[in-house]
CSV table of C-alpha atoms and ligand atoms in Angstrom, one decimal:
chain,number,residue,atom,x,y,z
O,1,MET,CA,-111.5,58.6,-113.1
O,2,VAL,CA,-113.3,55.5,-111.2
O,3,LYS,CA,-112.5,52.4,-113.1
O,4,GLY,CA,-115.3,50.7,-112.1
O,5,ARG,CA,-115.6,46.8,-112.8
O,6,ARG,CA,-112.8,45.2,-112.0
O,7,GLY,CA,-111.8,40.8,-111.5
O,8,THR,CA,-115.1,38.7,-110.8
O,9,GLY,CA,-118.6,38.8,-110.6
O,10,HIS,CA,-119.2,42.3,-108.6
O,11,SER,CA,-115.3,43.1,-108.1
O,12,GLY,CA,-114.9,47.6,-108.1
O,13,ARG,CA,-118.4,47.8,-108.4
O,14,LEU,CA,-119.5,51.3,-107.2
O,15,GLU,CA,-123.1,51.8,-107.5
O,16,ILE,CA,-126.0,54.0,-105.6
O,17,ASP,CA,-129.2,54.1,-106.9
O,18,ARG,CA,-130.2,55.9,-110.3
O,19,PRO,CA,-133.1,58.7,-110.2
O,20,SER,CA,-135.3,58.5,-112.6
O,21,GLN,CA,-137.7,61.6,-114.2
O,22,GLU,CA,-139.8,62.2,-110.6
O,23,ILE,CA,-138.7,63.6,-108.6
O,24,LEU,CA,-139.1,60.6,-104.8
O,25,GLN,CA,-137.5,61.2,-101.3
O,26,ARG,CA,-135.0,59.1,-101.0
O,27,THR,CA,-132.7,56.9,-98.5
O,28,ALA,CA,-129.6,57.0,-101.1
O,29,ILE,CA,-128.5,60.5,-100.2
O,30,SER,CA,-130.0,62.9,-97.5
O,31,VAL,CA,-129.1,66.3,-96.7
O,32,ASP,CA,-128.9,68.0,-93.8
O,33,ALA,CA,-127.7,71.8,-92.3
O,34,ASP,CA,-124.6,69.6,-91.1
O,35,ARG,CA,-123.8,66.2,-92.8
O,36,VAL,CA,-124.7,64.9,-96.4
O,37,GLU,CA,-125.0,61.1,-96.5
O,38,ALA,CA,-125.0,58.9,-99.5
O,39,ARG,CA,-125.6,55.3,-99.3
O,40,PHE,CA,-123.5,53.1,-102.0
O,41,VAL,CA,-122.3,49.8,-102.2
O,42,VAL,CA,-118.9,48.7,-103.1
O,43,GLY,CA,-118.0,45.1,-104.4
O,44,LEU,CA,-114.2,44.7,-103.3
O,45,PRO,CA,-112.0,43.4,-105.9
O,46,ALA,CA,-111.5,39.7,-106.1
O,47,ARG,CA,-109.6,36.7,-108.5
O,48,GLY,CA,-112.5,33.8,-108.1
O,49,ARG,CA,-111.6,33.7,-103.6
O,50,ARG,CA,-108.7,35.5,-103.7
O,51,ILE,CA,-109.4,39.5,-102.5
O,52,SER,CA,-107.6,42.0,-103.7
O,53,GLY,CA,-105.7,43.7,-101.2
O,54,ARG,CA,-104.2,46.7,-103.4
O,55,GLN,CA,-107.0,46.6,-105.2
O,56,ALA,CA,-109.1,47.5,-102.3
O,57,GLU,CA,-106.7,49.3,-101.1
O,58,GLU,CA,-107.3,52.1,-104.4
O,59,ILE,CA,-111.0,51.8,-104.5
O,60,PHE,CA,-110.8,53.3,-100.4
O,61,PHE,CA,-108.3,56.0,-100.9
O,62,GLY,CA,-107.9,56.7,-104.4
O,63,GLU,CA,-110.7,56.8,-106.3
O,64,LEU,CA,-113.5,56.6,-103.2
O,65,SER,CA,-112.5,60.0,-102.0
O,66,GLU,CA,-112.0,61.2,-105.4
O,67,LEU,CA,-115.5,60.1,-106.4
O,68,ILE,CA,-116.7,62.0,-103.2
O,69,ALA,CA,-114.6,65.0,-103.8
O,70,ASN,CA,-116.5,65.5,-107.1
O,71,THR,CA,-119.6,64.8,-106.4
O,72,LEU,CA,-120.5,65.5,-103.1
O,73,TYR,CA,-119.3,68.5,-102.5
O,74,PHE,CA,-120.7,71.4,-103.7
O,75,SER,CA,-118.1,73.5,-105.1
O,76,ALA,CA,-117.8,70.4,-106.9
O,77,LEU,CA,-121.1,71.0,-108.8
O,78,ASP,CA,-122.6,73.5,-110.8
O,79,ARG,CA,-124.9,76.1,-108.5
O,80,GLU,CA,-127.3,76.7,-110.8
O,81,VAL,CA,-127.9,73.1,-112.2
O,82,LEU,CA,-128.7,71.9,-108.8
O,83,GLU,CA,-130.9,75.0,-107.9
O,84,LYS,CA,-133.0,74.1,-111.1
O,85,PHE,CA,-133.4,71.1,-109.8
O,86,VAL,CA,-134.5,72.3,-106.8
O,87,ASP,CA,-136.4,75.3,-107.8
O,88,THR,CA,-138.1,73.1,-110.3
O,89,ALA,CA,-139.8,71.1,-106.8
O,90,GLU,CA,-140.2,74.3,-105.2
O,91,ASP,CA,-142.8,75.6,-108.3
O,92,ALA,CA,-144.2,72.2,-108.5
O,93,ASP,CA,-145.3,71.7,-105.1
O,94,PHE,CA,-146.3,74.6,-104.4
O,95,ILE,CA,-148.5,74.4,-107.8
O,96,ARG,CA,-150.3,71.6,-106.6
O,97,ARG,CA,-150.6,73.1,-102.4
O,98,SER,CA,-152.9,75.5,-105.5
O,99,LEU,CA,-154.7,73.2,-106.8
O,100,PRO,CA,-158.3,73.5,-104.4
O,101,GLY,CA,-157.5,76.1,-103.4
O,102,GLU,CA,-158.3,77.8,-107.5
O,103,GLY,CA,-161.6,75.1,-108.3
O,104,LEU,CA,-158.5,73.2,-109.9
O,105,ALA,CA,-157.7,69.1,-110.4
O,106,ALA,CA,-154.7,69.8,-111.8
O,107,PHE,CA,-152.4,71.9,-113.8
O,108,VAL,CA,-150.5,71.9,-117.5
O,109,GLY,CA,-148.5,74.5,-117.5
O,110,ASN,CA,-147.7,75.9,-121.7
O,111,GLY,CA,-144.7,74.5,-122.9
O,112,ALA,CA,-144.9,71.5,-121.4
O,113,ILE,CA,-143.6,68.3,-123.5
O,114,LEU,CA,-145.9,65.3,-122.2
O,115,PRO,CA,-145.1,62.7,-125.1
O,116,ARG,CA,-142.2,60.2,-123.9
O,117,ARG,CA,-140.3,58.3,-126.5
O,118,SER,CA,-141.4,55.0,-125.7
O,119,GLY,CA,-143.5,53.0,-124.1
O,120,VAL,CA,-140.0,51.9,-121.8
O,121,ASP,CA,-138.5,55.1,-121.8
O,122,ASP,CA,-139.8,57.5,-120.1
O,123,ARG,CA,-137.2,61.1,-121.4
O,124,PRO,CA,-138.8,63.3,-123.4
O,125,LEU,CA,-139.9,63.0,-127.1
O,126,LYS,CA,-136.8,64.5,-128.8
O,127,GLU,CA,-136.8,68.1,-129.7
O,128,GLY,CA,-139.0,69.6,-132.8
O,129,GLU,CA,-141.3,65.8,-132.6
O,130,ALA,CA,-143.5,66.8,-130.2
O,131,VAL,CA,-146.0,69.8,-129.7
O,132,ALA,CA,-145.5,71.3,-126.7
O,133,PHE,CA,-149.1,72.4,-124.9
O,134,GLN,CA,-151.0,74.6,-124.9
O,135,ALA,CA,-153.8,76.3,-123.0
O,136,PRO,CA,-157.1,77.0,-124.3
O,137,PRO,CA,-158.6,80.7,-123.7
O,138,GLY,CA,-161.4,78.9,-121.8
O,139,LEU,CA,-159.1,77.0,-119.4
O,140,GLU,CA,-156.2,78.8,-119.3
O,141,VAL,CA,-154.9,79.8,-115.7
O,142,GLU,CA,-152.3,81.6,-114.3
O,143,PHE,CA,-150.0,80.9,-111.0
O,144,VAL,CA,-147.3,83.0,-109.6
O,145,CYS,CA,-144.6,80.4,-108.6
O,146,PRO,CA,-142.3,81.2,-105.5
O,147,ARG,CA,-139.3,80.3,-108.1
O,148,ARG,CA,-140.5,81.1,-111.5
O,149,GLY,CA,-143.3,83.8,-111.3
O,150,LYS,CA,-145.7,83.6,-113.5
O,151,VAL,CA,-146.8,81.0,-114.9
O,152,THR,CA,-149.8,80.7,-117.3
O,153,GLY,CA,-151.8,76.9,-118.4
O,154,MET,CA,-154.4,74.7,-118.6
O,155,GLY,CA,-156.4,74.6,-115.3
O,156,ILE,CA,-158.8,71.6,-115.0
O,157,PRO,CA,-160.9,72.5,-112.9
O,158,ALA,CA,-162.2,70.1,-109.7
O,159,GLY,CA,-166.1,68.6,-111.4
O,160,VAL,CA,-166.3,66.1,-113.9
O,161,THR,CA,-163.7,66.5,-117.0
O,162,LEU,CA,-164.2,65.5,-119.6
O,163,ILE,CA,-161.0,64.5,-122.4
O,164,VAL,CA,-162.9,63.9,-126.4
O,165,GLY,CA,-160.9,63.6,-129.5
O,166,GLY,CA,-160.2,61.6,-132.5
O,167,GLY,CA,-157.6,58.0,-131.8
O,168,TYR,CA,-154.5,59.0,-132.0
O,169,HIS,CA,-154.8,62.8,-131.4
O,170,GLY,CA,-152.9,63.2,-127.8
O,171,LYS,CA,-155.7,61.8,-125.1
O,172,SER,CA,-154.1,59.4,-123.5
O,173,THR,CA,-150.7,61.4,-123.5
O,174,LEU,CA,-151.9,64.3,-122.1
O,175,LEU,CA,-154.0,62.0,-119.2
O,176,ASP,CA,-151.0,60.2,-118.5
O,177,ALA,CA,-148.9,63.2,-117.7
O,178,VAL,CA,-151.4,64.3,-115.5
O,179,GLU,CA,-151.2,60.6,-113.4
O,180,LYS,CA,-147.8,61.2,-113.4
O,181,GLY,CA,-148.2,64.6,-112.0
O,182,VAL,CA,-148.7,63.4,-107.4
O,183,TYR,CA,-145.3,64.0,-107.8
O,184,ASN,CA,-142.0,66.3,-109.4
O,185,HIS,CA,-140.3,65.9,-112.7
O,186,ILE,CA,-137.1,67.2,-113.6
O,187,PRO,CA,-135.7,69.7,-115.3
O,188,GLY,CA,-135.4,68.7,-118.8
O,189,ASP,CA,-138.2,65.5,-118.0
O,190,GLY,CA,-140.9,68.6,-120.0
O,191,ARG,CA,-143.0,67.9,-117.9
O,192,GLU,CA,-142.4,69.9,-115.5
O,193,LEU,CA,-145.2,72.1,-114.7
O,194,VAL,CA,-148.1,69.2,-115.2
O,195,VAL,CA,-148.6,68.8,-111.6
O,196,ALA,CA,-152.1,66.9,-110.5
O,197,ASP,CA,-153.5,66.6,-107.0
O,198,PHE,CA,-151.3,64.6,-104.7
O,199,SER,CA,-154.2,61.9,-103.9
O,200,GLY,CA,-154.8,61.3,-107.8
O,201,VAL,CA,-155.3,58.2,-108.3
O,202,LYS,CA,-155.3,56.1,-112.0
O,203,ILE,CA,-158.0,53.6,-112.2
O,204,ARG,CA,-158.2,50.6,-114.4
O,205,ALA,CA,-160.0,47.5,-115.1
O,206,GLU,CA,-157.8,44.5,-113.9
O,207,ASP,CA,-159.6,41.3,-114.6
O,208,GLY,CA,-157.9,38.5,-113.2
O,209,ARG,CA,-156.8,40.6,-110.3
O,210,SER,CA,-158.3,39.9,-106.3
O,211,ILE,CA,-160.3,41.5,-103.8
O,212,SER,CA,-160.9,41.0,-101.1
O,213,SER,CA,-164.5,42.1,-98.3
O,214,VAL,CA,-164.3,45.0,-101.2
O,215,ASP,CA,-168.1,47.5,-100.5
O,216,ILE,CA,-168.4,47.9,-104.3
O,217,SER,CA,-172.7,48.5,-104.1
O,218,PRO,CA,-172.2,50.9,-105.2
O,219,PHE,CA,-171.7,49.3,-108.8
O,220,ILE,CA,-172.3,46.3,-108.3
O,221,ARG,CA,-175.2,44.7,-107.2
O,222,ASP,CA,-177.4,41.8,-107.3
O,223,LEU,CA,-174.9,39.5,-109.1
O,224,PRO,CA,-176.6,35.9,-109.6
O,225,ARG,CA,-176.9,33.3,-107.2
O,226,GLY,CA,-176.8,36.0,-104.3
O,227,ILE,CA,-173.9,37.2,-104.3
O,228,ASP,CA,-173.2,40.2,-101.1
O,229,THR,CA,-170.8,42.7,-103.6
O,230,THR,CA,-171.7,44.7,-99.6
O,231,ALA,CA,-167.9,42.9,-99.2
O,232,PHE,CA,-166.8,41.6,-101.6
O,233,SER,CA,-164.3,39.0,-102.7
O,234,SER,CA,-163.2,37.4,-105.6
O,235,ALA,CA,-159.4,35.4,-106.6
O,236,ASP,CA,-160.2,36.5,-109.8
O,237,ALA,CA,-162.2,39.2,-110.5
O,238,SER,CA,-164.3,40.7,-113.7
O,239,GLY,CA,-163.0,44.0,-115.8
O,240,SER,CA,-165.8,45.1,-114.9
O,241,THR,CA,-165.6,44.2,-110.7
O,242,SER,CA,-162.0,44.6,-111.0
O,243,GLN,CA,-161.9,48.9,-111.9
O,244,ALA,CA,-165.5,48.7,-109.7
O,245,ALA,CA,-162.5,48.0,-106.6
O,246,GLY,CA,-160.8,50.2,-107.3
O,247,ILE,CA,-162.4,53.4,-107.1
O,248,MET,CA,-163.8,51.8,-103.5
O,249,GLU,CA,-160.1,51.1,-102.9
O,250,ALA,CA,-159.2,54.9,-104.2
O,251,LEU,CA,-162.1,55.9,-102.4
O,252,GLU,CA,-160.8,54.1,-99.1
O,253,ALA,CA,-157.4,55.0,-99.1
O,254,GLY,CA,-158.4,59.3,-99.5
O,255,SER,CA,-158.4,59.6,-103.0
O,256,ARG,CA,-159.6,63.0,-104.9
O,257,LEU,CA,-159.3,62.9,-108.2
O,258,LEU,CA,-159.7,59.9,-110.1
O,259,LEU,CA,-158.6,59.3,-112.8
O,260,MET,CA,-159.3,56.8,-116.4
O,261,ASP,CA,-159.3,55.7,-119.8
O,262,GLU,CA,-161.4,54.9,-122.1
O,263,ASP,CA,-158.4,52.8,-123.7
O,264,THR,CA,-158.2,50.3,-120.0
O,265,SER,CA,-161.2,50.6,-119.1
O,266,ALA,CA,-164.2,47.7,-119.3
O,267,THR,CA,-167.1,49.6,-121.3
O,268,ASN,CA,-170.0,47.7,-119.7
O,269,PHE,CA,-168.6,49.0,-116.1
O,270,MET,CA,-168.8,52.6,-118.6
O,271,ILE,CA,-171.7,53.1,-120.1
O,272,ARG,CA,-175.1,51.1,-120.7
O,273,ASP,CA,-176.8,52.7,-123.3
O,274,GLY,CA,-180.6,54.0,-124.3
O,275,ARG,CA,-180.1,50.6,-126.0
O,276,MET,CA,-178.9,48.4,-124.2
O,277,GLN,CA,-181.3,50.1,-121.2
O,278,ALA,CA,-185.2,49.3,-123.1
O,279,LEU,CA,-183.4,45.6,-124.6
O,280,VAL,CA,-182.0,44.3,-121.4
O,281,ALA,CA,-184.0,45.8,-118.2
O,282,LYS,CA,-182.8,46.9,-115.5
O,283,GLU,CA,-183.3,44.2,-112.6
O,284,LYS,CA,-181.1,41.8,-115.6
O,285,GLU,CA,-177.7,44.1,-114.8
O,286,PRO,CA,-176.1,44.1,-112.1
O,287,ILE,CA,-173.7,46.9,-113.0
O,288,THR,CA,-175.0,51.1,-111.9
O,289,PRO,CA,-172.1,52.4,-114.9
O,290,PHE,CA,-170.0,55.1,-113.7
O,291,ILE,CA,-171.7,57.0,-116.2
O,292,ASP,CA,-174.3,57.2,-113.6
O,293,LYS,CA,-172.9,57.7,-110.3
O,294,VAL,CA,-169.8,60.2,-111.4
O,295,ARG,CA,-171.5,63.2,-111.4
O,296,GLN,CA,-172.9,62.6,-107.5
O,297,LEU,CA,-169.2,61.5,-106.8
O,298,TYR,CA,-168.8,64.5,-106.5
O,299,ARG,CA,-171.7,65.8,-105.4
O,300,ASP,CA,-171.8,63.1,-102.4
O,301,LEU,CA,-168.0,62.9,-101.8
O,302,GLY,CA,-166.3,66.0,-103.5
O,303,VAL,CA,-164.0,63.4,-105.5
O,304,SER,CA,-163.4,64.5,-108.9
O,305,THR,CA,-162.5,62.4,-111.8
O,306,ILE,CA,-161.2,62.9,-115.1
O,307,LEU,CA,-162.4,61.0,-117.8
O,308,VAL,CA,-160.6,60.5,-121.5
O,309,MET,CA,-163.4,58.9,-123.7
O,310,GLY,CA,-164.3,59.1,-127.4
O,311,GLY,CA,-166.7,56.8,-127.4
O,312,SER,CA,-169.0,58.2,-125.7
O,313,GLY,CA,-170.8,61.4,-126.3
O,314,ASP,CA,-173.1,60.2,-123.4
O,315,TYR,CA,-171.0,61.8,-121.0
O,316,PHE,CA,-172.0,64.7,-121.8
O,317,ASP,CA,-174.6,65.1,-120.4
O,318,VAL,CA,-172.9,64.5,-116.8
O,319,ALA,CA,-169.5,66.6,-117.9
O,320,ASP,CA,-168.6,70.3,-116.2
O,321,THR,CA,-165.9,70.2,-118.5
O,322,VAL,CA,-165.0,69.4,-122.1
O,323,ILE,CA,-161.5,68.8,-123.7
O,324,MET,CA,-161.6,67.9,-127.1
O,325,MET,CA,-157.2,66.8,-128.7
O,326,ASP,CA,-157.3,67.6,-131.7
O,327,GLU,CA,-154.2,67.1,-133.6
O,328,TYR,CA,-152.3,67.7,-129.8
O,329,VAL,CA,-153.7,70.9,-128.8
O,330,PRO,CA,-155.8,70.8,-126.4
O,331,LYS,CA,-159.3,72.8,-126.8
O,332,ASP,CA,-161.6,73.9,-125.0
O,333,LYS,CA,-165.2,72.3,-125.7
O,334,THR,CA,-167.4,72.8,-123.0
O,335,ALA,CA,-170.6,74.9,-124.8
O,336,GLU,CA,-170.3,72.9,-127.7
O,337,ALA,CA,-171.1,69.6,-125.8
O,338,ARG,CA,-173.9,71.1,-123.5
O,339,ARG,CA,-175.9,72.5,-127.0
O,340,VAL,CA,-175.1,68.0,-128.0
O,341,ALA,CA,-175.5,67.5,-125.6
O,342,GLU,CA,-179.5,69.4,-125.3
O,343,ASN,CA,-179.9,68.5,-129.3
O,344,PHE,CA,-179.3,65.1,-129.1
O,345,SER,CA,-180.9,63.7,-127.0
O,346,THR,CA,-179.0,59.7,-125.3
O,347,ARG,CA,-182.8,58.1,-125.1
O,348,ARG,CA,-181.4,56.8,-121.7
O,349,SER,CA,-182.2,56.6,-118.5
O,350,PHE,CA,-180.5,57.2,-115.2
O,351,GLU,CA,-179.9,54.7,-112.6
O,352,GLY,CA,-178.0,56.0,-110.2
O,353,GLY,CA,-180.1,56.3,-107.2
O,354,GLU,CA,-180.4,58.7,-105.1
O,355,HIS,CA,-177.1,58.9,-104.1
O,356,PHE,CA,-173.9,57.7,-104.6
O,357,GLY,CA,-173.2,55.1,-102.1
O,358,ASN,CA,-171.5,53.7,-98.9
O,359,VAL,CA,-167.5,53.7,-98.6
O,360,ARG,CA,-167.4,51.0,-96.5
O,361,ALA,CA,-163.8,50.6,-94.4
O,362,ARG,CA,-162.5,47.4,-94.4
O,363,PHE,CA,-159.6,45.8,-91.1
O,364,PRO,CA,-156.8,44.2,-93.2
O,365,ARG,CA,-156.4,40.8,-90.0
O,366,PRO,CA,-153.3,40.2,-90.3
O,367,GLU,CA,-153.1,36.1,-90.5
O,368,SER,CA,-153.7,36.5,-93.3
O,369,ILE,CA,-150.4,38.5,-94.6
O,370,ASP,CA,-147.4,36.4,-94.5
O,371,PRO,CA,-144.3,37.7,-95.2
O,372,ARG,CA,-142.1,34.6,-94.3
O,373,ARG,CA,-140.7,30.9,-96.7
O,374,GLY,CA,-139.0,28.6,-97.0
O,375,PRO,CA,-139.2,25.7,-94.5
O,376,LYS,CA,-137.5,27.6,-91.7
O,377,LYS,CA,-140.1,31.0,-92.2
O,378,LYS,CA,-137.9,32.9,-92.8
O,379,VAL,CA,-139.0,36.5,-93.4
O,380,LYS,CA,-139.1,36.7,-97.5
O,381,ILE,CA,-140.4,40.1,-99.0
O,382,ALA,CA,-138.2,41.6,-102.1
O,383,ALA,CA,-139.1,43.8,-105.3
O,384,LYS,CA,-138.2,41.4,-108.3
O,385,SER,CA,-139.2,44.7,-111.5
O,386,ARG,CA,-141.0,47.7,-110.5
O,387,LYS,CA,-144.3,45.1,-111.0
O,388,LEU,CA,-143.6,42.6,-108.9
O,389,ILE,CA,-143.5,42.3,-105.0
O,390,GLY,CA,-142.1,38.4,-104.0
O,391,PHE,CA,-143.9,38.3,-100.0
O,392,GLY,CA,-143.7,35.1,-98.2
O,393,GLU,CA,-145.2,32.2,-100.7
O,394,GLU,CA,-146.7,35.1,-102.0
O,395,TRP,CA,-146.6,37.1,-105.5
O,396,ILE,CA,-148.0,41.2,-105.7
O,397,ASP,CA,-148.3,41.6,-109.3
O,398,LEU,CA,-148.5,45.6,-110.1
O,399,SER,CA,-147.9,45.5,-113.3
O,400,ALA,CA,-151.4,47.7,-113.5
O,401,VAL,CA,-150.1,50.0,-110.5
O,402,GLU,CA,-149.2,52.9,-113.4
O,403,GLN,CA,-148.6,55.3,-110.6
O,404,LEU,CA,-145.5,53.1,-108.9
O,405,VAL,CA,-143.3,54.5,-111.1
O,406,ASP,CA,-139.1,53.3,-109.9
O,407,ILE,CA,-138.2,49.5,-108.2
O,408,SER,CA,-137.0,51.8,-104.9
O,409,GLN,CA,-140.2,52.7,-104.4
O,410,THR,CA,-141.8,49.4,-104.7
O,411,ARG,CA,-138.7,48.0,-102.8
O,412,ALA,CA,-139.9,50.1,-99.9
O,413,VAL,CA,-143.5,49.2,-100.5
O,414,GLY,CA,-142.3,45.5,-99.8
O,415,ASP,CA,-141.2,47.3,-96.7
O,416,ILE,CA,-143.6,49.5,-95.2
O,417,LEU,CA,-146.2,46.1,-95.7
O,418,HIS,CA,-143.3,43.9,-93.6
O,419,TYR,CA,-143.2,48.1,-91.1
O,420,ALA,CA,-147.3,48.0,-91.3
O,421,LEU,CA,-147.6,43.9,-90.4
O,422,GLY,CA,-145.8,44.4,-87.0
O,423,ASN,CA,-146.7,47.6,-85.8
O,424,TYR,CA,-150.4,48.2,-86.9
O,425,ILE,CA,-152.7,45.1,-88.3
O,426,ASP,CA,-153.8,44.0,-85.7
O,427,GLY,CA,-158.3,43.5,-87.1
O,428,GLU,CA,-158.9,46.4,-85.4
O,429,ARG,CA,-158.1,49.4,-87.5
O,430,THR,CA,-159.3,50.6,-90.7
O,431,LEU,CA,-157.2,50.4,-93.8
O,432,GLY,CA,-157.3,54.3,-93.4
O,433,GLU,CA,-156.0,53.9,-89.6
O,434,ILE,CA,-152.8,52.3,-90.9
O,435,LEU,CA,-152.3,54.2,-94.1
O,436,ASP,CA,-152.4,57.6,-91.4
O,437,LEU,CA,-150.2,56.0,-88.9
O,438,VAL,CA,-147.6,54.5,-91.9
O,439,GLU,CA,-147.0,58.1,-93.0
O,440,ALA,CA,-146.8,60.0,-90.2
O,441,ASP,CA,-143.9,58.2,-89.2
O,442,LEU,CA,-142.3,58.4,-92.6
O,443,ASP,CA,-142.9,62.0,-92.2
O,444,ARG,CA,-141.0,62.0,-88.9
O,445,GLU,CA,-137.8,59.3,-89.5
O,446,GLY,CA,-137.7,59.3,-93.0
O,447,LEU,CA,-137.6,55.3,-95.3
O,448,ASP,CA,-135.0,53.9,-92.6
O,449,ALA,CA,-138.4,54.2,-89.8
O,450,VAL,CA,-139.5,51.2,-92.1
O,451,SER,CA,-136.7,49.5,-93.4
O,452,VAL,CA,-135.2,46.6,-90.9
O,453,TYR,CA,-131.8,47.7,-92.4
O,454,MET,CA,-129.9,50.8,-93.4
O,455,LYS,CA,-130.9,50.8,-97.3
O,456,GLY,CA,-129.7,52.6,-99.5
O,457,ASN,CA,-131.9,51.7,-102.5
O,458,LEU,CA,-135.1,53.1,-101.5
O,459,ALA,CA,-138.2,55.8,-102.4
O,460,ARG,CA,-141.3,57.1,-101.0
O,461,PRO,CA,-144.6,56.1,-102.2
O,462,ARG,CA,-147.6,57.0,-101.5
O,463,ARG,CA,-149.6,55.4,-99.8
O,464,PHE,CA,-152.5,55.0,-102.0
O,465,GLU,CA,-149.3,52.5,-104.2
O,466,VAL,CA,-148.8,51.2,-100.2
O,467,ALA,CA,-152.8,50.4,-100.1
O,468,ALA,CA,-152.5,48.7,-103.9
O,469,ALA,CA,-150.1,46.6,-102.8
O,470,LEU,CA,-151.1,45.2,-100.0
O,471,ASN,CA,-155.2,45.2,-101.5
O,472,ARG,CA,-153.1,43.0,-104.8
O,473,LEU,CA,-152.0,40.5,-102.0
O,474,ARG,CA,-154.0,37.4,-103.2
O,475,THR,CA,-153.9,35.9,-99.3
O,476,LEU,CA,-155.0,38.8,-97.6
O,477,ARG,CA,-159.0,38.6,-95.3
O,478,CYS,CA,-160.8,41.7,-94.4
O,479,GLY,CA,-162.9,42.3,-91.3
U,501,LIG,P1,-155.1,58.7,-128.4
U,501,LIG,O1,-155.5,57.9,-126.8
U,501,LIG,O2,-155.9,60.0,-128.6
U,501,LIG,O3,-155.7,57.7,-128.8
U,501,LIG,P2,-152.4,59.1,-127.9
U,501,LIG,O4,-152.2,59.8,-126.9
U,501,LIG,O5,-152.2,57.2,-127.0
U,501,LIG,O6,-153.9,59.2,-128.9
U,501,LIG,O7,-151.5,59.0,-128.6
U,501,LIG,C1,-151.1,58.8,-130.3
U,501,LIG,C2,-149.7,59.4,-130.2
U,501,LIG,O8,-149.5,61.1,-130.8
U,501,LIG,C3,-148.7,58.9,-129.9
U,501,LIG,O9,-147.1,58.1,-129.9
U,501,LIG,C4,-148.1,59.6,-128.7
U,501,LIG,O10,-146.4,59.4,-127.7
U,501,LIG,C5,-148.4,61.1,-129.6
U,501,LIG,N1,-148.2,62.5,-128.7
U,501,LIG,C6,-149.2,62.5,-128.4
U,501,LIG,N2,-148.8,63.5,-127.9
U,501,LIG,C7,-148.1,64.4,-128.7
U,501,LIG,C8,-146.8,65.9,-129.4
U,501,LIG,N3,-148.0,67.1,-128.2
U,501,LIG,N4,-146.6,65.2,-130.0
U,501,LIG,C9,-145.7,64.5,-130.6
U,501,LIG,N5,-146.6,63.7,-130.7
U,501,LIG,C10,-147.2,63.6,-129.9
U,502,LIG,MG1,-155.5,56.4,-125.6
């Protein structure tokens, strides 16, 4: 048995990176045809400044070999449990790959458990406390997975989807599960069969964040004092400008699916109703609300939106699919919403113009990204928590980046920014090209490619979270 901590400080500690509910590519363990590699930390035993040699011997030749024998050999593991992990991940991958061909943006399997124990506990709500997911007949689809065979559930079609329903009926819980469905989940999580397009990005208002030269003109133009919104920068963005920038940055990074919740959106970004249009002329309102852009996003760019919207039925006019959450049970209300839209005019006029507008590529400037700190100008990049990276003299605040799910991903984001700066960010390449190059290296060589020394505590982030971090570096300047 492993004894764990003894002596002072880190003495006797054996630690390996602890995974969360998501299955992520990690550096802690790698397995290939002829070897298994585990990376872990051993705190050498000591009493103050004295090394305890005998205990060190015990750890290295006793505990460690025992531990290895019990955990890293196939013969020591439960074959069924192991296979379940592999099968679960392979089936979810299969569904995710199949989504575009089926005309779907996301899938939620019947029987899925969506609610979590709490905001700080990502495990499923206990048996009996959660209502298992059941697809409404009109939206039921079927996949034949390579491992578990036939599965049924709700297909969320590409296009514009509204999730409506009364407060506390489970709207945000559904959207949260879908937004995490860009990752695979471990067996028993409840969300094994909740799968979203891998490029899905949660968008929210984030007032106070910084923005660097983003073209937000599809949504916002003619700001007071003639401020240019085709290359908009701010050290302290408003709710609406931050949400507009979030969308444009996600499109720039290649997203084909936007996820939004009224709970975390800026009202004036989402809607401008008929009465307000009558009182405040279009010329006096810089914002073109999302409601007038969401269809063009799909028509012009092929980008779908899933939107939680319990507060404004004006959106019925622009939705392809309307799902109502009713005591945690989804209902297909598409036809009914269409009838309501025909019978009750919104009396608003369309303000969206001819086309969605431009997604302008930006060229990050290397001299604006400095990971060095202190009098000796040493490179210092550290993930302080899942939500915060110390980057040189700067802090990158990722608290609104919800799809960064593990501190090991956050660490990797820091390393990737450093790597991209050293290799690809040259002022000549677009952010999209930089992300492509980094991803190609990661695909080929794994996470070791980006870290300066071998680390056992990195997990792979998506390109969207790498971009999100760079976009939140307050010193960033772009051409
Ligand atoms: P809404 O966004 O519609 O106001 P939420 O999604 O925030 O509602 O859910 C309200 C509460 O209901 C949350 O505490 C959530 O954990 C719980 N809840 C959501 N879905 C389920 C479910 N399927 N079974 C049991 N409880 C649920
Ligand atoms: Mg909600």
